[in-house]
Short mmCIF file of C-alpha atoms in Angstrom, two decimals:
data_model
loop_
_atom_site.label_atom_id
_atom_site.label_comp_id
_atom_site.label_asym_id
_atom_site.label_seq_id
_atom_site.Cartn_x
_atom_site.Cartn_y
_atom_site.Cartn_z
CA UNK D 1009 36.81 0.06 -22.60
CA UNK D 1010 37.61 -1.32 -19.31
CA UNK D 1011 34.80 -1.60 -16.58
CA UNK D 1012 35.92 -1.14 -13.22
CA UNK D 1013 33.70 -1.97 -10.06
CA UNK D 1014 34.16 0.63 -7.04
CA UNK D 1015 32.94 -0.48 -3.89
CA UNK D 1016 33.22 -0.24 0.03
CA UNK D 1017 31.25 -0.49 3.29
CA UNK D 1018 28.75 1.79 4.11
CA UNK D 1019 30.25 5.46 5.14
CA UNK D 1020 33.64 4.63 3.58
CA UNK D 1021 33.40 7.43 1.36
CA UNK D 1022 32.81 5.90 -2.15
CA UNK D 1023 31.09 8.95 -3.32
CA UNK D 1024 34.09 11.26 -2.29
CA UNK D 1025 36.52 8.66 -4.33
CA UNK D 1026 34.06 8.73 -7.45
CA UNK D 1027 34.00 12.72 -7.26
CA UNK D 1028 37.85 12.50 -7.34
CA UNK D 1029 37.91 10.30 -10.65
CA UNK D 1030 35.11 12.64 -12.09
CA UNK D 1031 37.24 15.50 -11.60
CA UNK D 1032 39.69 13.49 -13.96
CA UNK D 1033 37.04 13.22 -16.47
CA UNK D 1034 36.05 9.47 -15.61
CA UNK D 1035 32.36 8.83 -16.28
CA UNK D 1036 30.87 7.08 -13.40
CA UNK D 1037 27.48 4.92 -12.95
CA UNK D 1038 26.43 5.18 -9.51
CA UNK D 1039 24.00 2.27 -8.88
CA UNK D 1040 22.38 3.62 -5.83
CA UNK D 1041 21.53 6.88 -7.79
CA UNK D 1042 20.08 4.83 -10.81
CA UNK D 1043 18.07 2.37 -8.63
CA UNK D 1044 16.42 5.52 -6.59
CA UNK D 1045 14.84 6.67 -9.93
CA UNK D 1046 12.95 3.23 -10.20
CA UNK D 1047 11.04 4.51 -7.40
CA UNK D 1048 9.32 6.72 -9.55
CA UNK D 1049 8.42 4.03 -12.10
CA UNK D 1050 4.88 2.48 -11.45
CA UNK D 1051 5.66 -0.90 -13.24
CA UNK D 1052 8.53 -0.98 -10.52
CA UNK D 1053 6.40 0.39 -7.38
CA UNK D 1054 3.65 -2.44 -8.48
CA UNK D 1055 6.60 -5.08 -8.00
CA UNK D 1056 7.50 -3.61 -4.72
CA UNK D 1057 3.99 -4.01 -3.47
CA UNK D 1058 3.78 -7.64 -4.77
CA UNK D 1059 7.23 -8.20 -2.62
CA UNK D 1060 6.10 -6.18 0.65
CA UNK D 1061 2.34 -5.20 0.52
CA UNK D 1062 0.74 -1.77 0.98
CA UNK D 1063 2.34 -1.24 4.28
CA UNK D 1064 5.62 0.17 2.72
CA UNK D 1065 3.67 2.80 0.97
CA UNK D 1066 2.88 6.32 2.06
CA UNK D 1067 -0.40 7.93 1.73
CA UNK D 1068 0.44 9.83 -1.74
CA UNK D 1069 1.42 6.08 -2.97
CA UNK D 1070 4.96 6.69 -2.98
CA UNK D 1071 7.26 4.04 -1.74
CA UNK D 1072 8.71 4.47 2.06
CA UNK D 1073 12.32 3.75 1.73
CA UNK D 1074 12.80 4.02 5.17
CA UNK D 1075 10.37 1.04 5.89
CA UNK D 1076 11.62 -0.91 3.00
CA UNK D 1077 15.19 -0.35 4.51
CA UNK D 1078 14.15 -1.31 7.89
CA UNK D 1079 12.60 -4.38 6.56
CA UNK D 1080 15.37 -5.64 4.20
CA UNK D 1081 18.10 -4.89 6.73
CA UNK D 1082 16.54 -7.14 9.30
CA UNK D 1083 15.43 -9.91 6.86
CA UNK D 1084 18.15 -11.42 4.53
CA UNK D 1085 15.41 -13.20 2.31
CA UNK D 1086 13.62 -9.94 1.90
CA UNK D 1087 17.06 -8.08 0.98
CA UNK D 1088 17.77 -10.86 -1.73
CA UNK D 1089 14.04 -10.58 -3.10
CA UNK D 1090 14.77 -6.66 -3.31
CA UNK D 1091 18.18 -7.18 -4.66
CA UNK D 1092 16.69 -9.71 -7.61
CA UNK D 1093 14.11 -7.14 -8.41
CA UNK D 1094 16.74 -4.13 -8.85
CA UNK D 1095 20.02 -5.77 -10.19
CA UNK D 1096 18.84 -6.91 -13.36
CA UNK D 1097 17.52 -3.18 -13.86
CA UNK D 1098 20.71 -1.80 -12.91
CA UNK D 1099 22.87 -3.70 -14.89
CA UNK D 1100 20.73 -3.29 -18.09
CA UNK D 1101 21.12 0.59 -17.53
CA UNK D 1102 24.80 0.12 -16.97
CA UNK D 1103 25.16 -1.61 -20.40
CA UNK D 1104 23.42 1.23 -21.95
CA UNK D 1105 25.51 3.60 -20.02
CA UNK D 1106 28.71 1.59 -21.38
CA UNK D 1107 27.61 1.89 -25.02
CA UNK D 1108 27.09 5.81 -24.48
CA UNK D 1109 30.78 6.11 -23.58
CA UNK D 1110 32.45 3.86 -26.05
CA UNK D 1111 35.93 5.29 -26.65
CA UNK D 1112 36.40 5.87 -22.97
CA UNK D 1113 39.63 4.14 -21.66
CA UNK D 1114 37.30 2.99 -18.58
CA UNK D 1115 34.39 3.60 -16.63
CA UNK D 1116 33.38 3.20 -13.02
CA UNK D 1117 30.61 1.10 -11.67
CA UNK D 1118 30.15 2.21 -8.00
CA UNK D 1119 28.10 -0.18 -5.95
CA UNK D 1120 28.06 -1.08 -2.28
CA UNK D 1121 27.30 -4.47 -2.76
CA UNK D 1122 29.32 -5.21 -5.87
CA UNK D 1123 31.01 -8.42 -4.32
CA UNK D 1124 28.09 -9.47 -2.04
CA UNK D 1125 26.03 -9.94 -5.12
CA UNK D 1126 28.56 -11.23 -7.77
CA UNK D 1127 28.56 -7.92 -9.76
CA UNK D 1128 32.07 -7.94 -9.85
CA UNK D 1129 32.21 -11.06 -12.18
CA UNK D 1130 30.82 -8.23 -14.74
CA UNK D 1131 33.78 -6.00 -14.11
CA UNK D 1132 37.32 -6.09 -15.51
CA UNK D 1133 39.12 -4.55 -12.33
CA UNK D 1134 37.71 -3.79 -8.96
CA UNK D 1135 38.57 -1.04 -6.41
CA UNK D 1136 37.68 -0.86 -2.78
CA UNK D 1137 37.42 2.20 -0.82
CA UNK D 1138 38.52 1.29 2.94
CA UNK D 1139 37.77 3.22 6.07
CA UNK D 1140 37.65 1.44 9.25
CA UNK D 1141 34.28 0.72 11.10
CA UNK D 1142 34.69 3.33 14.18
CA UNK D 1143 35.22 6.13 11.74
CA UNK D 1144 32.64 5.17 9.39
CA UNK D 1145 29.89 4.97 12.13
CA UNK D 1146 31.36 8.32 13.32
CA UNK D 1147 30.71 9.64 9.88
CA UNK D 1148 27.34 8.25 9.45
CA UNK D 1149 26.15 9.51 12.81
CA UNK D 1150 27.05 12.94 11.74
CA UNK D 1151 25.79 12.62 8.20
CA UNK D 1152 22.78 10.55 8.58
CA UNK D 1153 21.95 11.07 12.14
CA UNK D 1154 21.59 7.36 12.38
CA UNK D 1155 22.25 5.45 15.76
CA UNK D 1156 24.95 3.04 16.30
CA UNK D 1157 22.41 0.04 16.02
CA UNK D 1158 21.06 1.32 12.80
CA UNK D 1159 24.39 1.45 11.44
CA UNK D 1160 25.40 -1.84 12.71
CA UNK D 1161 22.29 -3.51 10.98
CA UNK D 1162 23.20 -2.46 7.58
CA UNK D 1163 27.01 -3.22 8.25
CA UNK D 1164 25.83 -6.97 9.05
CA UNK D 1165 24.25 -6.97 5.87
CA UNK D 1166 27.62 -6.01 3.74
CA UNK D 1167 30.55 -8.10 3.29
CA UNK D 1168 33.03 -7.26 5.63
CA UNK D 1169 35.15 -4.25 4.46
CA UNK D 1170 38.44 -6.55 4.97
CA UNK D 1171 37.33 -8.91 2.97
CA UNK D 1172 36.11 -6.47 0.21
CA UNK D 1173 39.87 -5.19 0.28
CA UNK D 1174 41.16 -8.74 -0.18
CA UNK D 1175 39.19 -9.29 -3.36
CA UNK D 1176 39.44 -5.83 -4.84
CA UNK D 1177 42.19 -5.31 -7.27
CA UNK D 1178 43.06 -1.78 -6.03
CA UNK D 1179 42.29 -0.19 -2.59
CA UNK D 1180 42.03 3.43 -1.70
CA UNK D 1181 42.68 4.27 2.06
CA UNK D 1182 40.17 7.11 2.61
CA UNK D 1183 41.27 8.67 5.77
CA UNK D 1184 41.40 12.11 6.76
CA UNK D 1185 44.69 13.57 5.95
CA UNK D 1186 45.73 10.67 3.51
CA UNK D 1187 46.32 11.90 0.23
CA UNK D 1188 43.05 10.59 -1.44
CA UNK D 1189 43.92 12.51 -4.50
CA UNK D 1190 47.12 11.20 -5.29
CA UNK D 1191 45.71 7.52 -4.77
CA UNK D 1192 43.02 8.37 -7.34
CA UNK D 1193 45.39 9.87 -9.86
CA UNK D 1194 47.76 6.76 -9.70
CA UNK D 1195 45.02 4.15 -10.04
CA UNK D 1196 43.71 6.47 -13.25
CA UNK D 1197 47.07 6.25 -14.56
CA UNK D 1198 47.24 2.42 -14.30
CA UNK D 1199 43.69 2.18 -15.97
CA UNK D 1200 44.36 4.08 -18.76
CA UNK D 1201 47.32 1.84 -19.88
#
Protein backbone atom coordinates (compact mmCIF):
# COMPACT_ATOMS: atom_id res chain seq x y z
CA UNK A 1 0.00 0.00 0.00
CA UNK A 2 1.32 3.43 -0.96
CA UNK A 3 1.20 6.31 1.47
CA UNK A 4 0.39 9.54 -0.31
CA UNK A 5 0.86 12.85 1.47
CA UNK A 6 -1.46 15.65 0.37
CA UNK A 7 -0.67 19.23 1.30
CA UNK A 8 -1.10 22.85 0.27
CA UNK A 9 -1.23 26.29 1.75
CA UNK A 10 -4.03 27.42 4.04
CA UNK A 11 -7.23 28.03 2.08
CA UNK A 12 -6.13 26.20 -1.08
CA UNK A 13 -8.94 23.63 -0.91
CA UNK A 14 -7.21 20.53 0.43
CA UNK A 15 -10.44 19.35 2.07
CA UNK A 16 -12.33 19.66 -1.21
CA UNK A 17 -9.69 17.62 -3.01
CA UNK A 18 -9.66 14.98 -0.26
CA UNK A 19 -13.46 14.76 -0.61
CA UNK A 20 -13.02 14.06 -4.35
CA UNK A 21 -10.61 11.21 -3.56
CA UNK A 22 -13.05 9.84 -0.98
CA UNK A 23 -15.77 9.74 -3.65
CA UNK A 24 -13.48 7.32 -5.49
CA UNK A 25 -13.27 5.12 -2.38
CA UNK A 26 -9.84 6.30 -1.23
CA UNK A 27 -9.25 6.21 2.53
CA UNK A 28 -7.98 9.52 3.89
CA UNK A 29 -6.33 10.38 7.20
CA UNK A 30 -6.77 14.09 7.94
CA UNK A 31 -4.10 15.10 10.44
CA UNK A 32 -5.90 18.24 11.68
CA UNK A 33 -9.09 16.29 12.45
CA UNK A 34 -7.16 13.64 14.35
CA UNK A 35 -5.13 16.24 16.26
CA UNK A 36 -8.31 18.13 17.20
CA UNK A 37 -9.43 15.09 19.20
CA UNK A 38 -6.28 15.30 21.35
CA UNK A 39 -7.68 18.47 22.94
CA UNK A 40 -10.21 16.28 24.76
CA UNK A 41 -7.45 14.09 26.26
CA UNK A 42 -6.45 15.06 29.85
CA UNK A 43 -2.81 13.98 29.39
CA UNK A 44 -2.49 16.08 26.25
CA UNK A 45 -4.11 19.07 27.99
CA UNK A 46 -1.58 18.74 30.81
CA UNK A 47 1.21 18.87 28.22
CA UNK A 48 -0.39 21.99 26.69
CA UNK A 49 -0.53 23.60 30.13
CA UNK A 50 3.17 22.80 30.68
CA UNK A 51 4.01 24.42 27.34
CA UNK A 52 1.84 27.54 27.43
CA UNK A 53 0.52 27.96 30.96
CA UNK A 54 -3.02 28.40 32.30
CA UNK A 55 -3.71 31.46 30.14
CA UNK A 56 -4.53 29.26 27.12
CA UNK A 57 -7.44 27.60 28.93
CA UNK A 58 -11.07 28.64 29.17
CA UNK A 59 -12.90 28.78 32.53
CA UNK A 60 -14.41 25.33 31.85
CA UNK A 61 -10.91 23.82 31.62
CA UNK A 62 -10.91 23.31 27.87
CA UNK A 63 -8.07 24.62 25.73
CA UNK A 64 -8.69 27.93 23.98
CA UNK A 65 -7.51 27.00 20.49
CA UNK A 66 -7.71 30.61 19.29
CA UNK A 67 -5.28 31.73 22.00
CA UNK A 68 -2.98 28.82 21.25
CA UNK A 69 -3.11 29.62 17.53
CA UNK A 70 -2.41 33.31 18.16
CA UNK A 71 0.54 32.34 20.32
CA UNK A 72 2.13 29.83 17.96
CA UNK A 73 1.62 31.88 14.82
CA UNK A 74 3.38 34.80 16.49
CA UNK A 75 6.28 32.73 17.90
CA UNK A 76 8.08 30.12 15.79
CA UNK A 77 9.58 28.44 18.87
CA UNK A 78 6.12 27.99 20.38
CA UNK A 79 4.91 26.54 17.07
CA UNK A 80 7.83 24.11 17.00
CA UNK A 81 7.10 23.05 20.59
CA UNK A 82 3.44 22.43 19.76
CA UNK A 83 4.40 20.48 16.63
CA UNK A 84 6.79 18.35 18.69
CA UNK A 85 3.92 17.55 21.02
CA UNK A 86 1.38 16.77 18.29
CA UNK A 87 3.32 15.12 15.46
CA UNK A 88 4.53 11.95 17.20
CA UNK A 89 0.94 11.26 18.26
CA UNK A 90 -0.39 11.96 14.77
CA UNK A 91 2.16 9.70 13.10
CA UNK A 92 1.44 6.88 15.58
CA UNK A 93 -2.27 7.22 14.78
CA UNK A 94 -1.48 7.23 11.05
CA UNK A 95 0.42 3.94 11.45
CA UNK A 96 -2.68 2.45 13.10
CA UNK A 97 -4.83 3.84 10.26
CA UNK A 98 -2.54 2.21 7.68
CA UNK A 99 -2.77 -1.17 9.42
CA UNK A 100 -6.57 -0.86 9.30
CA UNK A 101 -6.50 -0.35 5.53
CA UNK A 102 -4.02 -3.00 4.41
CA UNK A 103 -4.96 -4.15 0.92
CA UNK A 104 -5.82 -0.68 -0.39
CA UNK A 105 -3.70 0.47 -3.34
CA UNK A 106 -2.97 3.67 -1.41
CA UNK A 107 -4.16 5.89 1.42
CA UNK A 108 -3.97 9.66 1.80
CA UNK A 109 -2.33 11.55 4.65
CA UNK A 110 -3.52 15.17 4.56
CA UNK A 111 -1.45 17.76 6.38
CA UNK A 112 -0.86 21.45 5.70
CA UNK A 113 2.67 21.12 7.08
CA UNK A 114 3.71 17.91 5.33
CA UNK A 115 6.92 19.38 3.90
CA UNK A 116 7.51 21.97 6.63
CA UNK A 117 7.93 19.28 9.29
CA UNK A 118 9.57 16.59 7.16
CA UNK A 119 6.52 14.33 7.27
CA UNK A 120 6.92 13.79 3.53
CA UNK A 121 9.85 11.48 4.33
CA UNK A 122 7.26 8.99 5.65
CA UNK A 123 5.31 9.05 2.36
CA UNK A 124 5.77 7.19 -0.92
CA UNK A 125 4.36 10.04 -3.01
CA UNK A 126 3.25 13.60 -2.37
CA UNK A 127 0.54 15.77 -3.86
CA UNK A 128 0.18 19.54 -3.57
CA UNK A 129 -3.11 21.39 -3.94
CA UNK A 130 -2.36 24.85 -5.34
CA UNK A 131 -4.29 28.09 -5.45
CA UNK A 132 -2.67 31.48 -5.68
CA UNK A 133 -2.55 33.67 -2.58
CA UNK A 134 -5.10 36.37 -3.51
CA UNK A 135 -7.78 33.71 -4.09
CA UNK A 136 -6.83 31.90 -0.88
CA UNK A 137 -7.15 35.14 1.11
CA UNK A 138 -10.57 35.81 -0.42
CA UNK A 139 -11.75 32.27 0.41
CA UNK A 140 -10.50 32.45 4.00
CA UNK A 141 -12.05 35.86 4.62
CA UNK A 142 -15.38 34.50 3.42
CA UNK A 143 -15.10 31.13 5.17
CA UNK A 144 -13.55 32.09 8.52
CA UNK A 145 -14.19 35.81 8.73
CA UNK A 146 -10.43 36.20 9.22
CA UNK A 147 -8.67 39.47 8.54
CA UNK A 148 -5.99 39.69 5.90
CA UNK A 149 -3.43 40.24 8.68
CA UNK A 150 -4.51 37.07 10.51
CA UNK A 151 -4.33 35.08 7.29
CA UNK A 152 -0.91 36.45 6.39
CA UNK A 153 0.42 35.54 9.86
CA UNK A 154 -0.55 31.93 9.20
CA UNK A 155 0.78 31.99 5.65
CA UNK A 156 4.11 33.31 6.97
CA UNK A 157 4.46 30.17 9.11
CA UNK A 158 3.94 27.83 6.16
CA UNK A 159 6.28 26.89 3.37
CA UNK A 160 5.54 28.99 0.27
CA UNK A 161 2.95 27.27 -1.93
CA UNK A 162 5.27 27.47 -4.93
CA UNK A 163 7.94 25.53 -2.99
CA UNK A 164 5.36 22.89 -2.05
CA UNK A 165 4.48 22.55 -5.74
CA UNK A 166 8.14 22.17 -6.67
CA UNK A 167 8.67 19.42 -4.11
CA UNK A 168 5.47 17.47 -4.77
CA UNK A 169 5.20 14.49 -7.10
CA UNK A 170 1.76 15.66 -8.27
CA UNK A 171 -0.03 19.03 -8.31
CA UNK A 172 -3.74 19.80 -8.48
CA UNK A 173 -4.59 23.33 -9.60
CA UNK A 174 -7.71 24.10 -7.59
CA UNK A 175 -9.14 27.13 -9.40
CA UNK A 176 -12.87 27.56 -9.84
CA UNK A 177 -13.78 26.18 -13.23
CA UNK A 178 -10.66 24.02 -13.41
CA UNK A 179 -11.55 20.33 -13.80
CA UNK A 180 -10.69 19.27 -10.23
CA UNK A 181 -12.59 16.00 -10.53
CA UNK A 182 -10.67 15.04 -13.69
CA UNK A 183 -7.34 15.92 -12.08
CA UNK A 184 -8.15 13.74 -9.07
CA UNK A 185 -9.30 10.84 -11.28
CA UNK A 186 -6.10 11.08 -13.35
CA UNK A 187 -3.86 10.97 -10.26
CA UNK A 188 -5.98 8.20 -8.71
CA UNK A 189 -5.43 6.05 -11.84
CA UNK A 190 -1.66 6.58 -11.64
CA UNK A 191 -1.51 5.78 -7.93
CA UNK A 192 -3.47 2.55 -8.39
CA UNK A 193 -0.86 1.16 -10.80
